[in-house]
Amino acid sequence: MAGRFTWTRSAVTNERVLARKADLQNEITPREALLDELIGGVYPEKTKLLGERTGELHLALASYPDDPAFQPEPFSAMATTLVYQNMRASLRRAFTSFGKEIV
């Protein structure tokens, strides 16, 4: 669990971010411009590639419709609630690790 956000954290907690901390807090510069400048580099490309590869994996797994191991499982209201709660807890941990508070 501890390494889950390491890649993102290192991308946004580098010296460029620290140098522009006042701009980020006071919103002197438009947020989008700062994010492009501060996070830029290979990070957006790598996250896009990760999303593409994840999608390709799901397509590959779904290409075996007759294999019982890859059949969809029932998804109940309880399962939906559990997924939502897990996602919310994960988001809370991520924001907390960056020093932000969410409701």
PDB file of C-alpha atoms in Angstrom:
ATOM      1  CA  MET A   1       0.000   0.000   0.000  1.00  0.00           C
ATOM      2  CA  ALA A   2       2.783   2.437   0.841  1.00  0.00           C
ATOM      3  CA  GLY A   3       4.216   2.333  -2.678  1.00  0.00           C
ATOM      4  CA  ARG A   4       0.888   2.852  -4.422  1.00  0.00           C
ATOM      5  CA  PHE A   5       1.239   6.624  -4.797  1.00  0.00           C
ATOM      6  CA  THR A   6       5.048   6.803  -4.930  1.00  0.00           C
ATOM      7  CA  TRP A   7       5.245   7.505  -8.661  1.00  0.00           C
ATOM      8  CA  THR A   8       2.661  10.283  -8.566  1.00  0.00           C
ATOM      9  CA  ARG A   9       3.977  11.746  -5.324  1.00  0.00           C
ATOM     10  CA  SER A  10       7.507  11.956  -6.718  1.00  0.00           C
ATOM     11  CA  ALA A  11       6.151  13.648  -9.846  1.00  0.00           C
ATOM     12  CA  VAL A  12       4.410  16.398  -7.887  1.00  0.00           C
ATOM     13  CA  THR A  13       6.663  16.859  -4.861  1.00  0.00           C
ATOM     14  CA  ASN A  14       9.850  17.676  -6.691  1.00  0.00           C
ATOM     15  CA  GLU A  15      11.758  20.920  -6.436  1.00  0.00           C
ATOM     16  CA  ARG A  16       9.778  22.583  -9.252  1.00  0.00           C
ATOM     17  CA  VAL A  17       6.616  22.242  -7.173  1.00  0.00           C
ATOM     18  CA  LEU A  18       8.305  23.534  -4.037  1.00  0.00           C
ATOM     19  CA  ALA A  19       9.686  26.516  -5.957  1.00  0.00           C
ATOM     20  CA  ARG A  20       6.193  27.455  -7.148  1.00  0.00           C
ATOM     21  CA  LYS A  21       4.378  26.657  -3.882  1.00  0.00           C
ATOM     22  CA  ALA A  22       3.336  30.288  -3.321  1.00  0.00           C
ATOM     23  CA  ASP A  23       1.850  30.499  -6.819  1.00  0.00           C
ATOM     24  CA  LEU A  24      -0.074  27.298  -6.221  1.00  0.00           C
ATOM     25  CA  GLN A  25      -1.439  28.498  -2.866  1.00  0.00           C
ATOM     26  CA  ASN A  26      -2.268  32.026  -3.998  1.00  0.00           C
ATOM     27  CA  GLU A  27      -3.449  30.999  -7.465  1.00  0.00           C
ATOM     28  CA  ILE A  28      -1.465  33.816  -9.086  1.00  0.00           C
ATOM     29  CA  THR A  29      -0.997  31.721 -12.210  1.00  0.00           C
ATOM     30  CA  PRO A  30      -3.867  29.701 -13.748  1.00  0.00           C
ATOM     31  CA  ARG A  31      -3.899  26.228 -12.180  1.00  0.00           C
ATOM     32  CA  GLU A  32      -3.836  24.414 -15.532  1.00  0.00           C
ATOM     33  CA  ALA A  33      -0.700  26.263 -16.624  1.00  0.00           C
ATOM     34  CA  LEU A  34       1.029  25.461 -13.341  1.00  0.00           C
ATOM     35  CA  LEU A  35       0.101  21.799 -13.486  1.00  0.00           C
ATOM     36  CA  ASP A  36       1.388  21.514 -17.052  1.00  0.00           C
ATOM     37  CA  GLU A  37       4.618  23.214 -16.027  1.00  0.00           C
ATOM     38  CA  LEU A  38       5.121  21.356 -12.750  1.00  0.00           C
ATOM     39  CA  ILE A  39       3.986  17.853 -13.563  1.00  0.00           C
ATOM     40  CA  GLY A  40       4.768  17.934 -17.280  1.00  0.00           C
ATOM     41  CA  GLY A  41       7.590  15.840 -18.675  1.00  0.00           C
ATOM     42  CA  VAL A  42       6.991  12.131 -19.059  1.00  0.00           C
ATOM     43  CA  TYR A  43       4.376  11.803 -16.297  1.00  0.00           C
ATOM     44  CA  PRO A  44       1.308  12.546 -18.473  1.00  0.00           C
ATOM     45  CA  GLU A  45       2.647  10.279 -21.211  1.00  0.00           C
ATOM     46  CA  LYS A  46       3.272   7.433 -18.757  1.00  0.00           C
ATOM     47  CA  THR A  47      -0.172   7.747 -17.166  1.00  0.00           C
ATOM     48  CA  LYS A  48      -1.779   7.738 -20.623  1.00  0.00           C
ATOM     49  CA  LEU A  49       0.195   4.634 -21.562  1.00  0.00           C
ATOM     50  CA  LEU A  50      -0.832   2.961 -18.293  1.00  0.00           C
ATOM     51  CA  GLY A  51      -4.497   3.663 -19.101  1.00  0.00           C
ATOM     52  CA  GLU A  52      -4.112   2.331 -22.639  1.00  0.00           C
ATOM     53  CA  ARG A  53      -2.402  -0.859 -21.462  1.00  0.00           C
ATOM     54  CA  THR A  54      -5.066  -1.398 -18.793  1.00  0.00           C
ATOM     55  CA  GLY A  55      -7.764  -1.060 -21.448  1.00  0.00           C
ATOM     56  CA  GLU A  56      -5.920  -3.480 -23.723  1.00  0.00           C
ATOM     57  CA  LEU A  57      -5.679  -5.975 -20.864  1.00  0.00           C
ATOM     58  CA  HIS A  58      -9.424  -5.759 -20.265  1.00  0.00           C
ATOM     59  CA  LEU A  59     -10.127  -6.242 -23.981  1.00  0.00           C
ATOM     60  CA  ALA A  60      -7.816  -9.254 -24.095  1.00  0.00           C
ATOM     61  CA  LEU A  61      -9.475 -10.834 -21.062  1.00  0.00           C
ATOM     62  CA  ALA A  62     -12.932 -10.169 -22.514  1.00  0.00           C
ATOM     63  CA  SER A  63     -12.014 -11.863 -25.799  1.00  0.00           C
ATOM     64  CA  TYR A  64     -12.660 -15.326 -24.319  1.00  0.00           C
ATOM     65  CA  PRO A  65     -16.458 -15.284 -23.957  1.00  0.00           C
ATOM     66  CA  ASP A  66     -16.760 -19.073 -23.750  1.00  0.00           C
ATOM     67  CA  ASP A  67     -14.194 -19.498 -20.975  1.00  0.00           C
ATOM     68  CA  PRO A  68     -16.039 -19.704 -17.633  1.00  0.00           C
ATOM     69  CA  ALA A  69     -13.083 -18.132 -15.851  1.00  0.00           C
ATOM     70  CA  PHE A  70     -13.753 -14.881 -17.710  1.00  0.00           C
ATOM     71  CA  GLN A  71     -17.546 -14.757 -17.414  1.00  0.00           C
ATOM     72  CA  PRO A  72     -19.049 -11.661 -15.780  1.00  0.00           C
ATOM     73  CA  GLU A  73     -19.992 -12.133 -12.163  1.00  0.00           C
ATOM     74  CA  PRO A  74     -23.233 -10.874 -10.634  1.00  0.00           C
ATOM     75  CA  PHE A  75     -22.930  -7.360  -9.265  1.00  0.00           C
ATOM     76  CA  SER A  76     -25.395  -6.595  -6.495  1.00  0.00           C
ATOM     77  CA  ALA A  77     -26.334  -3.335  -4.806  1.00  0.00           C
ATOM     78  CA  MET A  78     -24.157  -4.410  -1.873  1.00  0.00           C
ATOM     79  CA  ALA A  79     -21.187  -4.896  -4.201  1.00  0.00           C
ATOM     80  CA  THR A  80     -21.787  -1.428  -5.689  1.00  0.00           C
ATOM     81  CA  THR A  81     -21.782   0.088  -2.198  1.00  0.00           C
ATOM     82  CA  LEU A  82     -18.574  -1.718  -1.264  1.00  0.00           C
ATOM     83  CA  VAL A  83     -16.819  -0.555  -4.433  1.00  0.00           C
ATOM     84  CA  TYR A  84     -17.941   3.028  -3.769  1.00  0.00           C
ATOM     85  CA  GLN A  85     -16.754   2.905  -0.157  1.00  0.00           C
ATOM     86  CA  ASN A  86     -13.395   1.422  -1.153  1.00  0.00           C
ATOM     87  CA  MET A  87     -12.881   4.079  -3.818  1.00  0.00           C
ATOM     88  CA  ARG A  88     -13.781   6.834  -1.373  1.00  0.00           C
ATOM     89  CA  ALA A  89     -11.378   5.441   1.246  1.00  0.00           C
ATOM     90  CA  SER A  90      -8.622   5.213  -1.347  1.00  0.00           C
ATOM     91  CA  LEU A  91      -9.245   8.799  -2.433  1.00  0.00           C
ATOM     92  CA  ARG A  92      -9.183   9.942   1.200  1.00  0.00           C
ATOM     93  CA  ARG A  93      -5.816   8.200   1.738  1.00  0.00           C
ATOM     94  CA  ALA A  94      -4.407   9.781  -1.424  1.00  0.00           C
ATOM     95  CA  PHE A  95      -5.508  13.284  -0.441  1.00  0.00           C
ATOM     96  CA  THR A  96      -4.266  12.786   3.107  1.00  0.00           C
ATOM     97  CA  SER A  97      -0.867  11.700   1.821  1.00  0.00           C
ATOM     98  CA  PHE A  98      -0.683  15.009  -0.058  1.00  0.00           C
ATOM     99  CA  GLY A  99      -1.722  16.972   3.036  1.00  0.00           C
ATOM    100  CA  LYS A 100      -5.221  17.794   1.803  1.00  0.00           C
ATOM    101  CA  GLU A 101      -8.457  17.191   3.668  1.00  0.00           C
ATOM    102  CA  ILE A 102     -11.632  15.982   1.953  1.00  0.00           C
ATOM    103  CA  VAL A 103     -15.133  15.659   3.289  1.00  0.00           C
TER     104      VAL A 103
END
